[in-house]
PDB file of C-alpha atoms and ligand atoms in Angstrom:
ATOM      1  CA  MET A   1     -62.539  56.058 139.952  1.00  0.00           C
ATOM      2  CA  ILE A   2     -64.067  52.487 141.500  1.00  0.00           C
ATOM      3  CA  ILE A   3     -64.805  49.985 138.947  1.00  0.00           C
ATOM      4  CA  LYS A   4     -67.412  47.362 139.979  1.00  0.00           C
ATOM      5  CA  ASP A   5     -66.882  44.419 137.299  1.00  0.00           C
ATOM      6  CA  GLU A   6     -65.452  43.592 133.926  1.00  0.00           C
ATOM      7  CA  GLN A   7     -68.282  45.313 131.951  1.00  0.00           C
ATOM      8  CA  GLY A   8     -67.442  48.676 134.159  1.00  0.00           C
ATOM      9  CA  MET A   9     -63.643  48.283 133.276  1.00  0.00           C
ATOM     10  CA  LEU A  10     -64.741  48.049 129.509  1.00  0.00           C
ATOM     11  CA  ALA A  11     -67.091  50.920 130.035  1.00  0.00           C
ATOM     12  CA  ALA A  12     -63.938  53.125 131.473  1.00  0.00           C
ATOM     13  CA  GLY A  13     -62.116  52.052 128.577  1.00  0.00           C
ATOM     14  CA  LYS A  14     -64.887  53.305 125.789  1.00  0.00           C
ATOM     15  CA  GLN A  15     -64.809  56.889 127.771  1.00  0.00           C
ATOM     16  CA  LEU A  16     -60.772  57.067 127.683  1.00  0.00           C
ATOM     17  CA  ALA A  17     -61.338  56.142 124.072  1.00  0.00           C
ATOM     18  CA  LEU A  18     -62.309  59.757 123.314  1.00  0.00           C
ATOM     19  CA  LYS A  19     -59.039  61.082 124.960  1.00  0.00           C
ATOM     20  CA  LEU A  20     -56.675  59.736 122.745  1.00  0.00           C
ATOM     21  CA  LYS A  21     -54.990  61.049 119.835  1.00  0.00           C
ATOM     22  CA  ALA A  22     -52.389  59.826 117.591  1.00  0.00           C
ATOM     23  CA  GLY A  23     -48.837  59.332 118.934  1.00  0.00           C
ATOM     24  CA  MET A  24     -50.086  59.286 122.300  1.00  0.00           C
ATOM     25  CA  ILE A  25     -48.331  56.609 124.796  1.00  0.00           C
ATOM     26  CA  VAL A  26     -50.587  55.230 127.398  1.00  0.00           C
ATOM     27  CA  PHE A  27     -48.415  53.318 130.718  1.00  0.00           C
ATOM     28  CA  LEU A  28     -50.899  50.625 132.381  1.00  0.00           C
ATOM     29  CA  GLU A  29     -49.736  49.629 135.616  1.00  0.00           C
ATOM     30  CA  GLY A  30     -51.495  46.896 138.219  1.00  0.00           C
ATOM     31  CA  ASP A  31     -50.960  43.376 139.063  1.00  0.00           C
ATOM     32  CA  LEU A  32     -51.513  40.516 137.376  1.00  0.00           C
ATOM     33  CA  GLY A  33     -55.456  40.250 137.057  1.00  0.00           C
ATOM     34  CA  ALA A  34     -55.725  44.022 137.500  1.00  0.00           C
ATOM     35  CA  GLY A  35     -57.602  44.373 134.431  1.00  0.00           C
ATOM     36  CA  LYS A  36     -54.891  46.266 132.074  1.00  0.00           C
ATOM     37  CA  THR A  37     -55.666  44.539 128.843  1.00  0.00           C
ATOM     38  CA  THR A  38     -59.593  44.183 129.602  1.00  0.00           C
ATOM     39  CA  LEU A  39     -59.145  48.398 129.628  1.00  0.00           C
ATOM     40  CA  VAL A  40     -57.520  48.100 126.622  1.00  0.00           C
ATOM     41  CA  ARG A  41     -59.917  46.016 124.990  1.00  0.00           C
ATOM     42  CA  GLY A  42     -62.632  48.524 125.984  1.00  0.00           C
ATOM     43  CA  ILE A  43     -60.477  51.474 124.538  1.00  0.00           C
ATOM     44  CA  LEU A  44     -59.948  49.879 121.154  1.00  0.00           C
ATOM     45  CA  GLN A  45     -63.623  49.205 121.102  1.00  0.00           C
ATOM     46  CA  GLY A  46     -64.045  52.743 121.939  1.00  0.00           C
ATOM     47  CA  LEU A  47     -61.899  53.506 118.747  1.00  0.00           C
ATOM     48  CA  GLY A  48     -63.861  51.164 116.663  1.00  0.00           C
ATOM     49  CA  HIS A  49     -61.936  48.138 116.281  1.00  0.00           C
ATOM     50  CA  GLN A  50     -64.878  44.982 116.014  1.00  0.00           C
ATOM     51  CA  GLY A  51     -62.573  41.710 116.214  1.00  0.00           C
ATOM     52  CA  ALA A  52     -60.779  40.123 119.414  1.00  0.00           C
ATOM     53  CA  VAL A  53     -58.253  41.473 121.312  1.00  0.00           C
ATOM     54  CA  LYS A  54     -55.531  39.503 122.485  1.00  0.00           C
ATOM     55  CA  SER A  55     -53.509  39.419 125.574  1.00  0.00           C
ATOM     56  CA  PRO A  56     -49.618  40.425 123.840  1.00  0.00           C
ATOM     57  CA  THR A  57     -48.249  38.683 126.820  1.00  0.00           C
ATOM     58  CA  TYR A  58     -45.957  35.988 124.193  1.00  0.00           C
ATOM     59  CA  ASN A  59     -45.581  38.067 121.224  1.00  0.00           C
ATOM     60  CA  LEU A  60     -44.796  41.661 123.282  1.00  0.00           C
ATOM     61  CA  VAL A  61     -46.972  43.404 120.699  1.00  0.00           C
ATOM     62  CA  GLU A  62     -50.043  43.245 118.929  1.00  0.00           C
ATOM     63  CA  PRO A  63     -50.479  45.866 116.014  1.00  0.00           C
ATOM     64  CA  TYR A  64     -54.309  47.001 115.185  1.00  0.00           C
ATOM     65  CA  ILE A  65     -55.346  49.616 112.487  1.00  0.00           C
ATOM     66  CA  ILE A  66     -58.665  51.223 113.656  1.00  0.00           C
ATOM     67  CA  ASN A  67     -60.256  53.449 111.246  1.00  0.00           C
ATOM     68  CA  ASP A  68     -56.795  54.076 109.495  1.00  0.00           C
ATOM     69  CA  GLN A  69     -55.439  54.880 112.827  1.00  0.00           C
ATOM     70  CA  PRO A  70     -52.395  52.552 113.842  1.00  0.00           C
ATOM     71  CA  VAL A  71     -52.418  51.049 117.337  1.00  0.00           C
ATOM     72  CA  PHE A  72     -49.908  48.952 119.400  1.00  0.00           C
ATOM     73  CA  HIS A  73     -50.648  47.349 122.415  1.00  0.00           C
ATOM     74  CA  PHE A  74     -47.453  46.343 124.400  1.00  0.00           C
ATOM     75  CA  ASP A  75     -46.798  43.894 127.186  1.00  0.00           C
ATOM     76  CA  TRP A  76     -43.679  43.752 128.483  1.00  0.00           C
ATOM     77  CA  TYR A  77     -44.291  41.250 131.600  1.00  0.00           C
ATOM     78  CA  ARG A  78     -42.063  38.692 130.176  1.00  0.00           C
ATOM     79  CA  VAL A  79     -39.100  40.776 129.258  1.00  0.00           C
ATOM     80  CA  LYS A  80     -36.492  40.359 131.140  1.00  0.00           C
ATOM     81  CA  ASP A  81     -33.896  42.811 129.505  1.00  0.00           C
ATOM     82  CA  ALA A  82     -34.733  46.001 127.925  1.00  0.00           C
ATOM     83  CA  GLU A  83     -32.113  44.728 125.542  1.00  0.00           C
ATOM     84  CA  GLU A  84     -34.958  42.131 123.757  1.00  0.00           C
ATOM     85  CA  LEU A  85     -36.877  45.145 123.054  1.00  0.00           C
ATOM     86  CA  GLU A  86     -34.811  46.881 121.282  1.00  0.00           C
ATOM     87  CA  TYR A  87     -33.738  43.926 118.982  1.00  0.00           C
ATOM     88  CA  MET A  88     -37.225  43.910 118.100  1.00  0.00           C
ATOM     89  CA  GLY A  89     -36.509  47.822 116.802  1.00  0.00           C
ATOM     90  CA  ILE A  90     -39.334  49.070 119.629  1.00  0.00           C
ATOM     91  CA  ARG A  91     -38.407  52.315 118.926  1.00  0.00           C
ATOM     92  CA  ASP A  92     -39.736  52.700 115.816  1.00  0.00           C
ATOM     93  CA  TYR A  93     -43.101  51.978 116.843  1.00  0.00           C
ATOM     94  CA  PHE A  94     -43.796  54.995 118.830  1.00  0.00           C
ATOM     95  CA  ASN A  95     -43.813  58.001 116.752  1.00  0.00           C
ATOM     96  CA  ASN A  96     -46.027  60.805 115.859  1.00  0.00           C
ATOM     97  CA  GLU A  97     -48.593  58.323 114.065  1.00  0.00           C
ATOM     98  CA  SER A  98     -49.475  55.431 116.203  1.00  0.00           C
ATOM     99  CA  ILE A  99     -51.316  55.036 119.333  1.00  0.00           C
ATOM    100  CA  CYS A 100     -49.476  52.556 122.059  1.00  0.00           C
ATOM    101  CA  PHE A 101     -50.554  50.727 124.738  1.00  0.00           C
ATOM    102  CA  VAL A 102     -47.842  49.871 127.419  1.00  0.00           C
ATOM    103  CA  GLU A 103     -48.493  47.059 130.148  1.00  0.00           C
ATOM    104  CA  TRP A 104     -45.633  46.668 132.242  1.00  0.00           C
ATOM    105  CA  PRO A 105     -43.373  49.572 131.166  1.00  0.00           C
ATOM    106  CA  VAL A 106     -41.295  49.386 133.984  1.00  0.00           C
ATOM    107  CA  ASN A 107     -39.477  46.315 131.777  1.00  0.00           C
ATOM    108  CA  GLY A 108     -38.639  48.842 129.024  1.00  0.00           C
ATOM    109  CA  GLY A 109     -36.175  50.407 131.255  1.00  0.00           C
ATOM    110  CA  ASP A 110     -35.254  53.636 130.036  1.00  0.00           C
ATOM    111  CA  LEU A 111     -36.124  52.997 126.375  1.00  0.00           C
ATOM    112  CA  LEU A 112     -39.387  55.069 126.758  1.00  0.00           C
ATOM    113  CA  THR A 113     -39.878  58.449 127.739  1.00  0.00           C
ATOM    114  CA  GLU A 114     -42.802  59.503 129.691  1.00  0.00           C
ATOM    115  CA  PRO A 115     -46.073  58.450 128.790  1.00  0.00           C
ATOM    116  CA  ASP A 116     -48.862  60.838 127.705  1.00  0.00           C
ATOM    117  CA  LEU A 117     -51.521  58.920 130.208  1.00  0.00           C
ATOM    118  CA  LEU A 118     -50.465  56.580 133.000  1.00  0.00           C
ATOM    119  CA  ILE A 119     -53.101  54.434 134.222  1.00  0.00           C
ATOM    120  CA  LYS A 120     -52.975  52.602 137.709  1.00  0.00           C
ATOM    121  CA  ILE A 121     -55.377  49.927 138.696  1.00  0.00           C
ATOM    122  CA  ASN A 122     -55.651  48.578 142.005  1.00  0.00           C
ATOM    123  CA  ILE A 123     -57.079  45.418 143.190  1.00  0.00           C
ATOM    124  CA  TYR A 124     -59.899  45.450 145.576  1.00  0.00           C
ATOM    125  CA  GLY A 125     -61.435  41.911 145.776  1.00  0.00           C
ATOM    126  CA  THR A 126     -63.800  42.069 142.669  1.00  0.00           C
ATOM    127  CA  GLU A 127     -63.775  45.654 142.383  1.00  0.00           C
ATOM    128  CA  ARG A 128     -61.008  47.635 141.175  1.00  0.00           C
ATOM    129  CA  GLU A 129     -59.540  51.479 141.741  1.00  0.00           C
ATOM    130  CA  LEU A 130     -58.791  53.306 138.618  1.00  0.00           C
ATOM    131  CA  LEU A 131     -55.981  55.952 138.817  1.00  0.00           C
ATOM    132  CA  ILE A 132     -55.550  58.317 135.809  1.00  0.00           C
ATOM    133  CA  SER A 133     -51.947  60.361 135.306  1.00  0.00           C
ATOM    134  CA  ASN A 134     -52.246  63.256 132.348  1.00  0.00           C
ATOM    135  CA  TYR A 135     -48.291  63.419 132.235  1.00  0.00           C
ATOM    136  CA  LYS A 136     -48.220  65.706 129.095  1.00  0.00           C
ATOM    137  CA  ASP A 137     -51.245  68.184 128.219  1.00  0.00           C
ATOM    138  CA  SER A 138     -51.765  67.145 124.568  1.00  0.00           C
TER     139      SER A 138
HETATM  140  P1  ADP B   1     -54.000  42.118 133.549  1.00  0.00           P
HETATM  141  O1  ADP B   1     -53.988  42.631 131.942  1.00  0.00           O
HETATM  142  O2  ADP B   1     -53.800  43.557 133.838  1.00  0.00           O
HETATM  143  O3  ADP B   1     -53.275  41.020 133.794  1.00  0.00           O
HETATM  144  P2  ADP B   1     -56.723  41.306 132.693  1.00  0.00           P
HETATM  145  O4  ADP B   1     -57.574  42.337 131.991  1.00  0.00           O
HETATM  146  O5  ADP B   1     -56.247  40.130 131.753  1.00  0.00           O
HETATM  147  O6  ADP B   1     -55.405  41.640 133.526  1.00  0.00           O
HETATM  148  O7  ADP B   1     -57.724  40.114 133.411  1.00  0.00           O
HETATM  149  C1  ADP B   1     -58.425  40.482 134.212  1.00  0.00           C
HETATM  150  C2  ADP B   1     -59.313  39.520 134.862  1.00  0.00           C
HETATM  151  O8  ADP B   1     -59.712  40.102 136.261  1.00  0.00           O
HETATM  152  C3  ADP B   1     -60.408  39.082 134.191  1.00  0.00           C
HETATM  153  O9  ADP B   1     -60.325  37.674 134.095  1.00  0.00           O
HETATM  154  C4  ADP B   1     -61.637  39.894 134.411  1.00  0.00           C
HETATM  155  O10 ADP B   1     -62.636  39.457 134.499  1.00  0.00           O
HETATM  156  C5  ADP B   1     -61.361  39.641 135.715  1.00  0.00           C
HETATM  157  N1  ADP B   1     -62.173  41.088 136.539  1.00  0.00           N
HETATM  158  C6  ADP B   1     -62.728  40.858 137.642  1.00  0.00           C
HETATM  159  N2  ADP B   1     -63.504  42.102 138.286  1.00  0.00           N
HETATM  160  C7  ADP B   1     -62.866  42.871 137.325  1.00  0.00           C
HETATM  161  C8  ADP B   1     -63.232  44.357 137.653  1.00  0.00           C
HETATM  162  N3  ADP B   1     -63.828  45.027 138.066  1.00  0.00           N
HETATM  163  N4  ADP B   1     -62.184  45.263 136.248  1.00  0.00           N
HETATM  164  C9  ADP B   1     -61.355  44.429 135.362  1.00  0.00           C
HETATM  165  N5  ADP B   1     -61.843  42.920 135.488  1.00  0.00           N
HETATM  166  C10 ADP B   1     -62.297  42.183 136.399  1.00  0.00           C
HETATM  167 MG1   MG B   2     -52.492  42.016 130.642  1.00  0.00          MG
END
């Protein structure tokens, strides 16, 4: 799917929100500035979130509760060793109740099992290509 601008990315996120259920893990791949955080912002808005959506680059995780649904947005760009994530008890976040979004999942090493959804974003100037793979049929 080709996304023309930031508004288009937010709209794609709102559509994606309709597919999400408790327990799902979504990986987001793509270079810096690809629009991973922008897409998550659209998804969170689609789930009913009203406030701001900060990039979790510095604190590694940003938690939300949206209509009683726990949601965690991770960004592991700055993680150098997956052990950092073990220390912060990252495994506990991934459970049947929460929905988790992970930017830079590669930096989590073997910590995570495969996602339910893998979203890859490629940059073509101001356009973005969105590739979505379903891993588990849940
Ligand atoms: P990432 O989380 O992948 O590093 P961000 O979502 O933080 O990326 O930033 C994406 C940036 O690219 C934003 O500044 C946004 O305005 C800009 N942008 C330009 N064109 C697009 C597009 N088609 N889709 C999404 N973002 C876009
Ligand atoms: Mg980001």
